[in-house]
Tab-separated table of C-alpha atoms in Angstrom:
chain	number	residue	atom	x	y	z
A	1	MET	CA	150.203	161.213	78.004
A	2	THR	CA	146.472	160.760	77.572
A	3	ALA	CA	145.355	163.592	75.282
A	4	THR	CA	143.160	166.079	77.108
A	5	ASN	CA	140.932	166.741	74.110
A	6	ALA	CA	140.386	163.010	73.654
A	7	GLN	CA	139.388	162.691	77.310
A	8	VAL	CA	136.855	165.493	76.968
A	9	ALA	CA	135.476	163.908	73.792
A	10	ALA	CA	135.066	160.573	75.589
A	11	LEU	CA	133.395	162.213	78.593
A	12	LEU	CA	131.038	164.231	76.393
A	13	ALA	CA	130.109	161.050	74.520
A	14	MET	CA	129.287	159.321	77.830
A	15	LEU	CA	127.196	162.254	79.005
A	16	ASN	CA	125.427	162.820	75.704
A	17	ALA	CA	124.555	159.144	75.320
A	18	ASP	CA	122.634	159.449	78.571
A	19	LEU	CA	121.161	162.924	78.088
A	20	ALA	CA	119.934	162.064	74.575
A	21	SER	CA	117.755	159.303	76.046
A	22	LEU	CA	115.643	161.818	77.994
A	23	SER	CA	112.094	162.359	76.769
A	24	THR	CA	113.244	165.854	75.818
A	25	PRO	CA	116.835	165.198	74.703
A	26	ARG	CA	119.476	167.413	76.337
A	27	SER	CA	123.161	167.931	75.564
A	28	ALA	CA	126.513	168.406	77.232
A	29	TYR	CA	128.902	170.919	75.704
A	30	GLU	CA	132.416	172.237	75.737
A	31	ARG	CA	132.342	175.632	77.415
A	32	ASP	CA	132.759	177.582	74.163
A	33	ASP	CA	130.082	175.533	72.371
A	34	ALA	CA	127.433	176.037	75.035
A	35	PRO	CA	124.335	177.958	73.946
A	36	THR	CA	124.513	181.657	74.741
A	37	SER	CA	120.751	181.798	75.118
A	38	GLY	CA	118.611	178.780	75.917
A	39	ARG	CA	118.721	176.551	78.986
A	40	ASP	CA	118.734	172.992	80.307
A	41	TYR	CA	122.158	171.979	79.108
A	42	VAL	CA	125.389	170.831	80.746
A	43	ILE	CA	128.866	172.375	80.525
A	44	LEU	CA	131.910	170.156	81.049
A	45	ASP	CA	135.382	171.277	82.202
A	46	ILE	CA	138.420	169.159	82.987
A	47	SER	CA	141.830	170.027	84.358
A	48	ARG	CA	144.936	168.120	85.377
A	49	MET	CA	145.659	167.659	89.071
A	50	ALA	CA	149.024	167.769	90.832
A	51	GLY	CA	151.265	164.730	90.673
A	52	GLY	CA	152.412	162.184	88.133
A	53	ASN	CA	155.738	161.497	86.468
A	54	LEU	CA	156.418	162.194	82.798
A	55	ARG	CA	158.718	159.586	81.307
A	56	GLY	CA	159.096	159.743	77.562
A	57	ASP	CA	155.596	160.607	76.459
A	58	VAL	CA	153.909	158.623	79.223
A	59	LEU	CA	152.557	160.466	82.235
A	60	SER	CA	151.741	158.112	85.051
A	61	PRO	CA	149.885	158.297	87.238
A	62	SER	CA	148.052	161.353	85.917
A	63	ARG	CA	145.068	162.628	87.887
A	64	TRP	CA	142.224	164.639	86.451
A	65	ARG	CA	139.371	166.668	87.848
A	66	LEU	CA	136.171	167.111	85.864
A	67	THR	CA	133.313	169.450	86.632
A	68	VAL	CA	129.819	169.252	85.205
A	69	ARG	CA	127.670	172.358	85.406
A	70	PRO	CA	124.008	171.966	84.439
A	71	VAL	CA	122.253	175.220	83.586
A	72	GLY	CA	118.507	175.814	83.727
A	73	SER	CA	115.669	175.988	86.236
A	74	VAL	CA	116.296	174.791	89.786
A	75	THR	CA	114.498	171.466	89.379
A	76	ASN	CA	116.041	170.806	85.981
A	77	VAL	CA	119.525	171.518	87.314
A	78	ARG	CA	118.948	168.940	90.061
A	79	ALA	CA	117.610	166.416	87.560
A	80	LEU	CA	120.540	166.990	85.189
A	81	LEU	CA	123.013	166.625	88.086
A	82	ASP	CA	121.461	163.243	88.814
A	83	ARG	CA	121.713	162.205	85.164
A	84	CYS	CA	125.362	163.295	84.997
A	85	THR	CA	126.148	161.378	88.172
A	86	ASN	CA	124.493	158.231	86.832
A	87	ALA	CA	126.325	158.572	83.531
A	88	LEU	CA	129.763	159.164	85.080
A	89	GLU	CA	130.222	157.989	88.648
A	90	HIS	CA	132.144	154.694	88.957
A	91	LYS	CA	132.433	154.553	85.152
A	92	ARG	CA	135.801	154.554	83.373
A	93	VAL	CA	137.086	156.905	80.691
A	94	THR	CA	138.699	154.944	77.883
A	95	VAL	CA	140.997	156.844	75.523
A	96	ALA	CA	143.027	155.061	72.832
A	97	GLY	CA	142.557	151.743	74.599
A	98	GLN	CA	143.737	153.100	77.944
A	99	GLU	CA	141.228	152.780	80.749
A	100	SER	CA	141.059	155.235	83.652
A	101	THR	CA	140.246	154.437	87.253
A	102	GLY	CA	136.590	154.694	88.212
A	103	ILE	CA	135.328	158.268	88.261
A	104	SER	CA	134.665	159.267	91.858
A	105	PHE	CA	132.725	162.145	93.333
A	106	GLU	CA	134.807	164.938	94.837
A	107	THR	CA	132.694	167.928	95.789
A	108	GLU	CA	129.904	170.176	94.612
A	109	SER	CA	128.862	173.775	94.935
A	110	ALA	CA	125.534	175.134	96.086
A	111	MET	CA	123.174	176.090	93.279
A	112	SER	CA	123.132	179.783	92.463
A	113	GLU	CA	121.475	182.107	90.010
A	114	SER	CA	123.472	183.653	87.186
A	115	SER	CA	124.395	187.248	87.964
A	116	SER	CA	123.858	188.196	84.309
A	117	GLN	CA	120.710	186.231	83.403
A	118	VAL	CA	117.699	186.212	85.706
A	119	GLY	CA	116.040	182.801	86.151
A	120	LEU	CA	119.070	180.863	84.968
A	121	TRP	CA	120.425	178.641	87.743
A	122	SER	CA	123.433	176.371	87.842
A	123	ALA	CA	125.490	174.199	90.159
A	124	GLY	CA	128.870	172.537	89.723
A	125	ARG	CA	129.615	168.965	90.710
A	126	SER	CA	133.180	167.743	90.428
A	127	PHE	CA	134.666	164.283	90.080
A	128	THR	CA	138.204	162.933	89.888
A	129	TYR	CA	139.858	160.038	88.078
A	130	ALA	CA	143.348	158.916	87.151
A	131	TYR	CA	145.304	157.043	84.491
B	1	MET	CA	183.742	151.722	135.404
B	2	ARG	CA	180.604	149.871	134.769
B	3	LEU	CA	177.281	151.576	134.411
B	4	ILE	CA	174.162	149.543	134.896
B	5	ILE	CA	170.851	151.055	133.919
B	6	THR	CA	167.793	149.226	135.021
B	7	HIS	CA	164.351	149.990	133.671
B	8	GLY	CA	161.329	148.747	135.454
B	9	ILE	CA	157.711	148.476	134.429
B	10	GLY	CA	157.110	151.656	136.444
B	11	ASP	CA	159.419	153.616	134.121
B	12	LEU	CA	157.542	152.359	131.071
B	13	ALA	CA	154.226	153.271	132.650
B	14	ARG	CA	155.511	156.756	133.457
B	15	ASP	CA	156.824	157.280	129.901
B	16	LEU	CA	153.645	156.042	128.264
B	17	SER	CA	151.443	158.195	130.468
B	18	LYS	CA	153.009	161.286	128.854
B	19	LYS	CA	152.280	160.179	125.302
B	20	PRO	CA	148.626	161.293	125.001
B	21	ALA	CA	149.490	164.903	125.878
B	22	MET	CA	152.518	164.839	123.575
B	23	ALA	CA	150.439	163.377	120.747
B	24	ARG	CA	147.738	165.997	121.079
B	25	LYS	CA	150.255	168.831	121.049
B	26	GLY	CA	152.009	167.332	118.024
B	27	PHE	CA	148.796	166.818	116.047
B	28	GLU	CA	147.572	170.310	116.858
B	29	SER	CA	150.756	171.873	115.583
B	30	ALA	CA	150.718	169.655	112.444
B	31	VAL	CA	147.142	170.684	111.611
B	32	LYS	CA	147.905	174.348	112.221
B	33	ARG	CA	151.056	174.278	110.103
B	34	ASN	CA	149.321	172.505	107.214
B	35	ALA	CA	146.215	174.696	107.291
B	36	GLN	CA	148.380	177.804	107.097
B	37	ALA	CA	150.526	176.308	104.333
B	38	GLY	CA	147.394	175.222	102.433
B	39	ASN	CA	145.979	178.712	102.734
B	40	ALA	CA	149.220	180.200	101.411
B	41	LYS	CA	149.051	177.891	98.381
B	42	ALA	CA	145.380	178.651	97.676
B	43	LYS	CA	146.055	182.367	98.048
B	44	ALA	CA	148.978	182.082	95.631
B	45	PHE	CA	146.769	180.309	93.056
B	46	ALA	CA	144.137	183.020	93.463
B	47	SER	CA	146.813	185.710	93.080
B	48	GLU	CA	147.768	184.373	89.669
B	49	GLN	CA	144.422	185.448	88.293
B	50	HIS	CA	143.677	188.506	90.405
B	51	THR	CA	146.757	190.659	90.188
B	52	MET	CA	147.218	194.222	91.332
B	53	PHE	CA	147.664	195.264	87.704
B	54	GLY	CA	144.113	196.090	86.850
B	55	ASP	CA	142.368	192.711	86.932
B	56	GLU	CA	138.919	192.581	88.475
B	57	ASP	CA	138.328	191.488	92.070
B	58	VAL	CA	141.849	192.376	93.051
B	59	THR	CA	140.926	192.000	96.733
B	60	TYR	CA	139.927	188.350	96.273
B	61	PRO	CA	143.339	186.824	97.180
B	62	PRO	CA	143.740	188.947	100.349
B	63	SER	CA	140.434	187.522	101.613
B	64	PHE	CA	142.058	184.089	102.122
B	65	THR	CA	142.497	183.410	105.834
B	66	ALA	CA	143.255	180.396	108.016
B	67	GLU	CA	141.847	180.119	111.495
B	68	ALA	CA	141.364	177.491	114.185
B	69	ARG	CA	137.899	176.155	114.931
B	70	THR	CA	139.275	173.958	117.703
B	71	GLY	CA	142.833	172.847	118.328
B	72	LEU	CA	142.561	169.987	115.860
B	73	ARG	CA	140.174	171.625	113.378
B	74	TRP	CA	141.324	174.447	111.165
B	75	GLU	CA	139.554	176.170	108.337
B	76	TYR	CA	141.071	178.146	105.505
B	77	GLY	CA	139.856	179.929	102.397
B	78	PRO	CA	138.207	183.169	101.305
B	79	ASP	CA	136.397	185.068	104.059
B	80	GLN	CA	133.264	186.596	102.603
B	81	SER	CA	133.426	189.575	104.932
B	82	ILE	CA	136.835	190.584	103.562
B	83	GLY	CA	137.147	192.325	100.208
B	84	ASP	CA	135.949	190.209	97.302
B	85	GLY	CA	135.823	187.042	99.399
B	86	SER	CA	132.114	186.818	98.664
B	87	GLN	CA	133.002	186.027	95.024
B	88	ALA	CA	134.441	182.672	96.129
B	89	GLU	CA	131.487	180.617	94.917
B	90	GLY	CA	131.884	181.682	91.294
B	91	TYR	CA	135.659	181.430	91.306
B	92	GLU	CA	136.199	178.148	93.124
B	93	HIS	CA	133.567	176.067	91.357
B	94	GLY	CA	133.070	178.201	88.261
B	95	SER	CA	129.856	179.670	86.952
B	96	ILE	CA	127.874	179.792	83.742
B	97	ASN	CA	130.431	182.246	82.384
B	98	SER	CA	133.647	181.090	83.965
B	99	PRO	CA	135.393	177.735	84.382
B	100	PRO	CA	136.207	176.547	87.908
B	101	HIS	CA	139.445	178.049	89.240
B	102	ASN	CA	139.800	175.349	91.917
B	103	ASP	CA	142.174	177.470	94.002
B	104	LEU	CA	141.178	175.594	97.163
B	105	GLY	CA	140.910	172.226	95.431
B	106	ARG	CA	144.388	172.533	93.967
B	107	SER	CA	145.842	173.627	97.312
B	108	LEU	CA	144.334	170.485	98.879
B	109	ASP	CA	145.812	168.284	96.139
B	110	LEU	CA	149.235	169.504	97.221
B	111	GLN	CA	148.717	169.866	100.954
B	112	ALA	CA	146.691	166.783	101.907
B	113	PRO	CA	149.578	164.302	101.393
B	114	LEU	CA	151.853	166.570	103.457
B	115	LEU	CA	149.355	166.621	106.313
B	116	ALA	CA	149.193	162.823	106.234
B	117	LYS	CA	152.990	162.648	106.370
B	118	ASP	CA	153.197	165.175	109.207
B	119	ALA	CA	150.610	163.236	111.206
B	120	GLY	CA	152.668	160.076	110.717
B	121	ASP	CA	155.810	161.906	111.845
B	122	VAL	CA	154.080	162.991	115.060
B	123	VAL	CA	153.478	159.336	115.922
B	124	ASP	CA	157.050	158.416	114.974
B	125	ARG	CA	158.483	161.109	117.219
B	126	LEU	CA	156.533	159.901	120.262
B	127	PHE	CA	158.776	156.862	120.552
B	128	TRP	CA	162.144	158.440	119.793
């Protein structure tokens, strides 16, 4: 089975390679590494989807759903969503030599303001892929 | 005794003329059945995290409803006018503080293939 942590590491590397090239470099984080103050960053979550057969230690096909959630001002959230899409959509996640299908867009949520921090907006955009 | 059954082109025409109405009825019932089953799954996923034993937003799962928009279009999910249904945005897609729960997304993962199969079965049944 393709290790979940390794998938996240590969996805973060893809995102960070792109976000670091901005004139003001930005970063994508695991949820628990994300800054507690500060803004203009991206949080990444992934989870396994239904389906797939586990034979030995190989799970095939295994489907995964990833969500990126940029946090910041409204315009920056939109810009970061665009960057994330360019960095991920139709790209493949390669873990230990195994290549995924192309990452495809699934859905996204409307942008909303954090209920705990005024002026901090975010929106989720989710994608799916499979091994 | 010998029984001879003769079918003419008129019989075929008569049989085929009933198919559109049969198909519509079959598709409507397939969509209804799958929307209600999808809603039950999503509600069950939501219930895992919002139990009656003291968790917050305990009235989130009961806000999941399924209703017809038209015969062939159904909608299911949290109703924002019921209980904590208005919290759906933060639960389904996550928020700054919480990962996405994907209750609806996961119900679709399971239900969508069943709807496709049911739709195929409706067509199969038309000719048997």
